[in-house]
Amino acid sequence: MKPIPRAVTALTPYHFCAARGSADKTSGYLLSALTALSGDQRVRWVTRARDRIPPVSVIDPSQLLRPEKVYDGKPVEAFRDYSIDENDPIKERVRRTYYEMHTKMTVDFAKGKREKWLKFNTFKANMKDVLIKLNELVDESDPDTDIPNIVHAFQTAERIRLEHPDDDWFHLTGLIHDAGKIMAFYDEPQWCVVGDTFPVGCKWGPSIVYGDDSFKDNPDTYNPKYNTLYGMYKPNCGLENLMMSWGHDEYLYQVLKHNKAKLPEQAFYMIRFHSFYPWHAGGDYKHLLTEKDNEVLQHVLEFNKYDLYTKSAAIPDIDALWPYYEKLIEKYIPGELEW
Ligand SMILES: O[C@H]1[C@H](O)[C@@H](O)[C@H](O)[C@@H](O)[C@H]1O
Ligand SMILES: [Fe+2]
Ligand SMILES: [Fe+2]
């Protein structure tokens, strides 16, 4: 039997559906990948696709990105399940990570971490080596994936590449967006590296996961400087003026700026705020934001589709993909970086 080419292992009925609904390059890419399959494999793959999707004439274009709200076999409601079940080891791992984060993440703590990490004097390494290190990291806050972060990096990047073939900066953004998790290898516990972020110094947003209960032992919850709606901020001060809980988003954003990465502005927004779910998914904190932040929101939402909903996609052939991404690293963030 012919080995399945990597372009096809990453494809799913979802792409078939998207390709049928548009005559763009994606369909050409998809069709050439499909012709590389043996007859048998092709029949099986296409049948699987057909069973899942409605005929072209009834596809609502707005549904192309969420056909039947199933991503790679996983229904949309099954993502980001933060329900508590003490008998489920993964759910318990996630819950414990967030409870610890929500107990210890204070204004002072976040300031301290900024001071420590934004000196960029911890180590020097190129982007590829940092990403490879993520092979050894399983994110303890994530209920949707239990495999090393490097796989998630390639899953995200490859899906972006498929749907935005011309935006190579976007492919690279997908690949590197979680690289800030490297802090976990330099003495930081996961609770201040991974997970959703939120601003410190004001009332906790109502949509923060576990937030109804998890902040009860956080000293800032009882500090009148910080526990009001605006806390230490002015009304509509703007996203970029919020002090976010310390984590991999802000760190990587700052690393890229410090090292003069040549990525477009959208990429920086996507990286910096991709974990700010209480804002981009929960709609909290509007009173602190500006008109311009709505533009940022559109970019972050576009990114989030790929970050979240590719977590059950096929495992990409990472070795075969490296040469393509190495070129992008060379183009946008070459050489040794200061971390
Ligand atoms: O568990 C995940 C993971 O840590 C991601 O990297 C982060 O961006 C998400 O916000 C979070 O929900
Ligand atoms: Fe992330
Ligand atoms: Fe991610």
GROMACS .gro file of C-alpha atoms and ligand atoms in nm:
model
  353
    1MET     CA    1   0.000   0.000   0.000
    2LYS     CA    2   0.124   0.348  -0.083
    3PRO     CA    3   0.201   0.561   0.221
    4ILE     CA    4  -0.052   0.840   0.264
    5PRO     CA    5   0.119   1.168   0.172
    6ARG     CA    6   0.140   1.414   0.454
    7ALA     CA    7  -0.077   1.668   0.277
    8VAL     CA    8  -0.360   1.417   0.296
    9THR     CA    9  -0.319   1.292   0.650
   10ALA     CA   10  -0.378   1.647   0.762
   11LEU     CA   11  -0.692   1.673   0.549
   12THR     CA   12  -1.033   1.584   0.670
   13PRO     CA   13  -1.387   1.592   0.538
   14TYR     CA   14  -1.392   1.944   0.668
   15HIS     CA   15  -1.144   2.052   0.402
   16PHE     CA   16  -1.330   1.862   0.137
   17CYS     CA   17  -1.636   2.058   0.227
   18ALA     CA   18  -1.451   2.388   0.224
   19ALA     CA   19  -1.290   2.306  -0.110
   20ARG     CA   20  -1.621   2.219  -0.271
   21GLY     CA   21  -1.761   2.549  -0.163
   22SER     CA   22  -1.485   2.756  -0.316
   23ALA     CA   23  -1.291   2.752  -0.638
   24ASP     CA   24  -0.976   2.891  -0.482
   25LYS     CA   25  -0.633   2.743  -0.446
   26THR     CA   26  -0.737   2.528  -0.155
   27SER     CA   27  -0.936   2.303  -0.385
   28GLY     CA   28  -0.639   2.265  -0.621
   29TYR     CA   29  -0.416   2.172  -0.330
   30LEU     CA   30  -0.674   1.929  -0.202
   31LEU     CA   31  -0.735   1.765  -0.536
   32SER     CA   32  -0.368   1.713  -0.609
   33ALA     CA   33  -0.326   1.563  -0.264
   34LEU     CA   34  -0.620   1.331  -0.323
   35THR     CA   35  -0.488   1.206  -0.654
   36ALA     CA   36  -0.177   1.093  -0.473
   37LEU     CA   37  -0.381   0.840  -0.275
   38SER     CA   38  -0.431   0.484  -0.392
   39GLY     CA   39  -0.776   0.413  -0.535
   40ASP     CA   40  -0.888   0.236  -0.220
   41GLN     CA   41  -0.772   0.502   0.017
   42ARG     CA   42  -0.936   0.767  -0.195
   43VAL     CA   43  -1.270   0.594  -0.196
   44ARG     CA   44  -1.261   0.549   0.180
   45TRP     CA   45  -1.163   0.909   0.240
   46VAL     CA   46  -1.419   1.058   0.005
   47THR     CA   47  -1.698   0.839   0.140
   48ARG     CA   48  -1.617   0.950   0.490
   49ALA     CA   49  -1.632   1.309   0.369
   50ARG     CA   50  -1.959   1.261   0.187
   51ASP     CA   51  -2.130   1.105   0.486
   52ARG     CA   52  -2.056   1.408   0.691
   53ILE     CA   53  -2.145   1.698   0.465
   54PRO     CA   54  -2.449   1.825   0.284
   55PRO     CA   55  -2.451   1.859  -0.099
   56VAL     CA   56  -2.281   2.172  -0.233
   57SER     CA   57  -2.608   2.344  -0.311
   58VAL     CA   58  -2.714   2.351   0.053
   59ILE     CA   59  -2.384   2.458   0.204
   60ASP     CA   60  -2.430   2.794   0.365
   61PRO     CA   61  -2.103   2.980   0.298
   62SER     CA   62  -2.094   3.104   0.656
   63GLN     CA   63  -2.095   2.741   0.768
   64LEU     CA   64  -1.791   2.644   0.565
   65LEU     CA   65  -1.567   2.705   0.859
   66ARG     CA   66  -1.789   2.511   1.092
   67PRO     CA   67  -1.968   2.248   0.888
   68GLU     CA   68  -2.205   2.072   1.127
   69LYS     CA   69  -1.988   2.210   1.401
   70VAL     CA   70  -1.766   1.906   1.401
   71TYR     CA   71  -1.391   1.947   1.379
   72ASP     CA   72  -1.194   1.642   1.279
   73GLY     CA   73  -1.461   1.424   1.428
   74LYS     CA   74  -1.498   1.624   1.748
   75PRO     CA   75  -1.820   1.824   1.803
   76VAL     CA   76  -1.768   2.188   1.881
   77GLU     CA   77  -1.933   2.161   2.224
   78ALA     CA   78  -1.677   1.903   2.329
   79PHE     CA   79  -1.391   2.156   2.312
   80ARG     CA   80  -1.297   2.353   2.621
   81ASP     CA   81  -1.489   2.136   2.862
   82TYR     CA   82  -1.391   2.264   3.205
   83SER     CA   83  -1.648   2.069   3.398
   84ILE     CA   84  -1.525   1.918   3.722
   85ASP     CA   85  -1.495   1.544   3.764
   86GLU     CA   86  -1.265   1.431   4.040
   87ASN     CA   87  -1.244   1.084   3.894
   88ASP     CA   88  -1.117   1.202   3.559
   89PRO     CA   89  -0.738   1.252   3.582
   90ILE     CA   90  -0.717   1.499   3.291
   91LYS     CA   91  -1.004   1.711   3.420
   92GLU     CA   92  -0.842   1.711   3.762
   93ARG     CA   93  -0.506   1.815   3.617
   94VAL     CA   94  -0.669   2.105   3.435
   95ARG     CA   95  -0.871   2.214   3.736
   96ARG     CA   96  -0.569   2.205   3.966
   97THR     CA   97  -0.360   2.411   3.725
   98TYR     CA   98  -0.623   2.684   3.707
   99TYR     CA   99  -0.697   2.689   4.078
  100GLU     CA  100  -0.332   2.738   4.151
  101MET     CA  101  -0.306   3.011   3.886
  102HIS     CA  102  -0.613   3.190   4.016
  103THR     CA  103  -0.490   3.171   4.373
  104LYS     CA  104  -0.140   3.304   4.311
  105MET     CA  105  -0.174   3.539   4.012
  106THR     CA  106  -0.174   3.885   4.167
  107VAL     CA  107  -0.065   4.226   4.042
  108ASP     CA  108   0.259   4.194   4.235
  109PHE     CA  109   0.325   3.849   4.103
  110ALA     CA  110   0.268   3.952   3.740
  111LYS     CA  111   0.493   4.255   3.787
  112GLY     CA  112   0.767   4.037   3.930
  113LYS     CA  113   0.755   3.796   3.637
  114ARG     CA  114   0.763   4.082   3.388
  115GLU     CA  115   1.071   4.216   3.559
  116LYS     CA  116   1.240   3.882   3.556
  117TRP     CA  117   1.161   3.773   3.201
  118LEU     CA  118   1.163   4.102   3.015
  119LYS     CA  119   1.533   4.140   3.071
  120PHE     CA  120   1.573   3.871   2.806
  121ASN     CA  121   1.881   3.739   2.974
  122THR     CA  122   1.771   3.386   3.053
  123PHE     CA  123   1.912   3.208   2.748
  124LYS     CA  124   1.988   3.240   2.377
  125ALA     CA  125   1.843   3.010   2.115
  126ASN     CA  126   1.697   3.013   1.768
  127MET     CA  127   1.326   2.961   1.720
  128LYS     CA  128   1.357   2.610   1.584
  129ASP     CA  129   1.541   2.482   1.890
  130VAL     CA  130   1.283   2.634   2.121
  131LEU     CA  131   1.003   2.470   1.927
  132ILE     CA  132   1.178   2.135   1.936
  133LYS     CA  133   1.205   2.164   2.312
  134LEU     CA  134   0.825   2.184   2.323
  135ASN     CA  135   0.832   1.818   2.227
  136GLU     CA  136   0.878   1.759   2.596
  137LEU     CA  137   0.588   1.976   2.710
  138VAL     CA  138   0.236   1.852   2.770
  139ASP     CA  139   0.017   2.148   2.864
  140GLU     CA  140  -0.149   2.077   3.199
  141SER     CA  141  -0.420   2.337   3.147
  142ASP     CA  142  -0.551   2.195   2.826
  143PRO     CA  143  -0.853   1.963   2.831
  144ASP     CA  144  -0.838   1.911   2.453
  145THR     CA  145  -0.496   1.773   2.391
  146ASP     CA  146  -0.267   1.540   2.572
  147ILE     CA  147   0.019   1.528   2.324
  148PRO     CA  148   0.337   1.735   2.312
  149ASN     CA  149   0.295   2.099   2.222
  150ILE     CA  150   0.507   2.075   1.909
  151VAL     CA  151   0.235   1.863   1.749
  152HIS     CA  152  -0.023   2.130   1.827
  153ALA     CA  153   0.211   2.391   1.677
  154PHE     CA  154   0.226   2.205   1.346
  155GLN     CA  155  -0.145   2.121   1.347
  156THR     CA  156  -0.228   2.488   1.388
  157ALA     CA  157   0.023   2.605   1.128
  158GLU     CA  158  -0.073   2.350   0.867
  159ARG     CA  159  -0.444   2.422   0.888
  160ILE     CA  160  -0.372   2.793   0.850
  161ARG     CA  161  -0.153   2.715   0.552
  162LEU     CA  162  -0.429   2.518   0.391
  163GLU     CA  163  -0.685   2.793   0.427
  164HIS     CA  164  -0.458   3.096   0.384
  165PRO     CA  165  -0.203   2.962   0.138
  166ASP     CA  166  -0.059   3.301   0.048
  167ASP     CA  167  -0.004   3.439   0.398
  168ASP     CA  168   0.322   3.276   0.494
  169TRP     CA  169   0.359   3.503   0.798
  170PHE     CA  170   0.031   3.353   0.924
  171HIS     CA  171   0.164   2.998   0.884
  172LEU     CA  172   0.465   3.093   1.092
  173THR     CA  173   0.246   3.263   1.352
  174GLY     CA  174   0.055   2.937   1.389
  175LEU     CA  175   0.377   2.747   1.437
  176ILE     CA  176   0.535   2.970   1.699
  177HIS     CA  177   0.236   3.107   1.891
  178ASP     CA  178   0.292   2.885   2.195
  179ALA     CA  179   0.672   2.905   2.199
  180GLY     CA  180   0.656   3.120   2.512
  181LYS     CA  181   0.580   2.799   2.701
  182ILE     CA  182   0.956   2.744   2.695
  183MET     CA  183   0.950   2.923   3.034
  184ALA     CA  184   0.835   2.593   3.182
  185PHE     CA  185   1.188   2.462   3.124
  186TYR     CA  186   1.341   2.751   3.315
  187ASP     CA  187   1.192   2.703   3.660
  188GLU     CA  188   0.844   2.836   3.599
  189PRO     CA  189   0.556   2.618   3.712
  190GLN     CA  190   0.299   2.555   3.441
  191TRP     CA  191   0.030   2.757   3.615
  192CYS     CA  192   0.207   3.082   3.525
  193VAL     CA  193   0.303   2.972   3.174
  194VAL     CA  194   0.002   2.801   3.017
  195GLY     CA  195  -0.375   2.846   3.026
  196ASP     CA  196  -0.620   3.126   2.956
  197THR     CA  197  -0.514   3.476   3.054
  198PHE     CA  198  -0.701   3.767   3.214
  199PRO     CA  199  -0.611   4.114   3.337
  200VAL     CA  200  -0.493   4.153   3.693
  201GLY     CA  201  -0.567   4.467   3.893
  202CYS     CA  202  -0.944   4.478   3.841
  203LYS     CA  203  -1.248   4.265   3.910
  204TRP     CA  204  -1.215   3.914   3.767
  205GLY     CA  205  -1.418   3.872   3.448
  206PRO     CA  206  -1.733   3.663   3.486
  207SER     CA  207  -1.641   3.422   3.208
  208ILE     CA  208  -1.301   3.316   3.344
  209VAL     CA  209  -1.300   2.938   3.370
  210TYR     CA  210  -1.364   2.814   3.726
  211GLY     CA  211  -1.370   3.183   3.823
  212ASP     CA  212  -1.681   3.155   4.041
  213ASP     CA  213  -1.481   2.972   4.300
  214SER     CA  214  -1.114   2.967   4.206
  215PHE     CA  215  -1.016   3.320   4.313
  216LYS     CA  216  -1.133   3.285   4.671
  217ASP     CA  217  -0.781   3.247   4.807
  218ASN     CA  218  -0.624   3.518   4.590
  219PRO     CA  219  -0.528   3.820   4.804
  220ASP     CA  220  -0.618   4.065   4.522
  221THR     CA  221  -0.979   3.949   4.546
  222TYR     CA  222  -0.995   4.135   4.878
  223ASN     CA  223  -0.780   4.436   4.785
  224PRO     CA  224  -0.998   4.745   4.730
  225LYS     CA  225  -0.738   4.890   4.490
  226TYR     CA  226  -0.795   4.598   4.259
  227ASN     CA  227  -1.133   4.444   4.319
  228THR     CA  228  -1.363   4.703   4.160
  229LEU     CA  229  -1.491   4.702   3.803
  230TYR     CA  230  -1.210   4.933   3.687
  231GLY     CA  231  -0.959   4.859   3.962
  232MET     CA  232  -0.625   5.015   3.871
  233TYR     CA  233  -0.738   5.109   3.517
  234LYS     CA  234  -0.914   5.406   3.358
  235PRO     CA  235  -1.234   5.349   3.159
  236ASN     CA  236  -1.154   5.244   2.802
  237CYS     CA  237  -0.780   5.248   2.866
  238GLY     CA  238  -0.730   4.995   2.586
  239LEU     CA  239  -0.618   4.637   2.557
  240GLU     CA  240  -0.250   4.716   2.533
  241ASN     CA  241  -0.259   4.897   2.865
  242LEU     CA  242  -0.395   4.604   3.062
  243MET     CA  243  -0.151   4.411   3.274
  244MET     CA  244  -0.230   4.054   3.181
  245SER     CA  245  -0.179   3.754   3.403
  246TRP     CA  246   0.174   3.631   3.333
  247GLY     CA  247   0.194   3.360   3.070
  248HIS     CA  248   0.326   3.244   2.735
  249ASP     CA  249   0.135   3.499   2.523
  250GLU     CA  250   0.284   3.817   2.665
  251TYR     CA  251   0.626   3.660   2.697
  252LEU     CA  252   0.652   3.551   2.334
  253TYR     CA  253   0.512   3.882   2.214
  254GLN     CA  254   0.781   4.067   2.408
  255VAL     CA  255   1.054   3.829   2.294
  256LEU     CA  256   0.958   3.886   1.931
  257LYS     CA  257   0.952   4.263   1.972
  258HIS     CA  258   1.283   4.261   2.158
  259ASN     CA  259   1.445   4.055   1.883
  260LYS     CA  260   1.293   4.269   1.607
  261ALA     CA  261   1.084   4.002   1.439
  262LYS     CA  262   0.962   4.121   1.101
  263LEU     CA  263   0.610   3.986   1.133
  264PRO     CA  264   0.308   4.204   1.047
  265GLU     CA  265   0.111   4.372   1.322
  266GLN     CA  266  -0.175   4.122   1.311
  267ALA     CA  267   0.067   3.845   1.401
  268PHE     CA  268   0.170   4.029   1.715
  269TYR     CA  269  -0.194   4.072   1.822
  270MET     CA  270  -0.269   3.707   1.762
  271ILE     CA  271   0.028   3.598   1.967
  272ARG     CA  272  -0.022   3.843   2.249
  273PHE     CA  273  -0.390   3.782   2.312
  274HIS     CA  274  -0.471   3.435   2.187
  275SER     CA  275  -0.527   3.301   2.539
  276PHE     CA  276  -0.742   3.593   2.651
  277TYR     CA  277  -1.059   3.385   2.620
  278PRO     CA  278  -1.257   3.589   2.875
  279TRP     CA  279  -1.234   3.870   2.620
  280HIS     CA  280  -1.231   3.712   2.275
  281ALA     CA  281  -1.475   3.434   2.356
  282GLY     CA  282  -1.645   3.554   2.675
  283GLY     CA  283  -1.704   3.918   2.581
  284ASP     CA  284  -1.585   4.045   2.923
  285TYR     CA  285  -1.390   4.367   2.991
  286LYS     CA  286  -1.562   4.582   2.725
  287HIS     CA  287  -1.554   4.879   2.967
  288LEU     CA  288  -1.174   4.875   2.950
  289LEU     CA  289  -1.141   4.854   2.574
  290THR     CA  290  -1.145   5.093   2.280
  291GLU     CA  291  -1.283   5.094   1.925
  292LYS     CA  292  -0.945   4.992   1.791
  293ASP     CA  293  -0.948   4.682   2.009
  294ASN     CA  294  -1.238   4.553   1.800
  295GLU     CA  295  -1.004   4.530   1.504
  296VAL     CA  296  -0.758   4.339   1.715
  297LEU     CA  297  -1.044   4.111   1.814
  298GLN     CA  298  -1.112   4.017   1.451
  299HIS     CA  299  -0.752   3.906   1.406
  300VAL     CA  300  -0.747   3.712   1.729
  301LEU     CA  301  -1.073   3.535   1.642
  302GLU     CA  302  -0.942   3.441   1.300
  303PHE     CA  303  -0.640   3.288   1.469
  304ASN     CA  304  -0.841   3.113   1.738
  305LYS     CA  305  -1.028   2.896   1.486
  306TYR     CA  306  -0.701   2.726   1.404
  307ASP     CA  307  -0.551   2.726   1.751
  308LEU     CA  308  -0.849   2.560   1.914
  309TYR     CA  309  -1.022   2.351   1.652
  310THR     CA  310  -0.721   2.169   1.513
  311LYS     CA  311  -0.643   1.987   1.834
  312SER     CA  312  -0.792   1.661   1.713
  313ALA     CA  313  -0.654   1.685   1.359
  314ALA     CA  314  -0.426   1.415   1.221
  315ILE     CA  315  -0.069   1.421   1.350
  316PRO     CA  316   0.141   1.602   1.089
  317ASP     CA  317   0.466   1.463   0.955
  318ILE     CA  318   0.684   1.707   1.139
  319ASP     CA  319   1.018   1.601   0.987
  320ALA     CA  320   0.886   1.648   0.637
  321LEU     CA  321   0.744   1.990   0.721
  322TRP     CA  322   1.050   2.143   0.886
  323PRO     CA  323   1.224   2.264   0.567
  324TYR     CA  324   0.923   2.477   0.475
  325TYR     CA  325   0.899   2.634   0.821
  326GLU     CA  326   1.273   2.677   0.855
  327LYS     CA  327   1.261   2.906   0.556
  328LEU     CA  328   0.988   3.112   0.720
  329ILE     CA  329   1.186   3.138   1.041
  330GLU     CA  330   1.481   3.256   0.834
  331LYS     CA  331   1.266   3.515   0.663
  332TYR     CA  332   1.092   3.663   0.968
  333ILE     CA  333   1.290   3.578   1.284
  334PRO     CA  334   1.635   3.463   1.181
  335GLY     CA  335   1.925   3.362   1.396
  336GLU     CA  336   1.982   3.336   1.765
  337LEU     CA  337   1.726   3.516   1.974
  338GLU     CA  338   1.755   3.652   2.326
  339TRP     CA  339   1.498   3.495   2.559
  340LIG     O1  340  -0.498   2.532   2.777
  340LIG     C1  341  -0.480   2.619   2.671
  340LIG     C2  342  -0.336   2.632   2.634
  340LIG     O2  343  -0.253   2.656   2.742
  340LIG     C3  344  -0.314   2.734   2.528
  340LIG     O3  345  -0.183   2.744   2.487
  340LIG     C4  346  -0.371   2.866   2.565
  340LIG     O4  347  -0.344   2.956   2.462
  340LIG     C5  348  -0.517   2.853   2.592
  340LIG     O5  349  -0.573   2.974   2.625
  340LIG     C6  350  -0.544   2.751   2.699
  340LIG     O6  351  -0.679   2.734   2.713
  341FE      FE  352  -0.144   2.926   2.375
  342FE      FE  353  -0.207   2.702   2.101
   0.00000   0.00000   0.00000
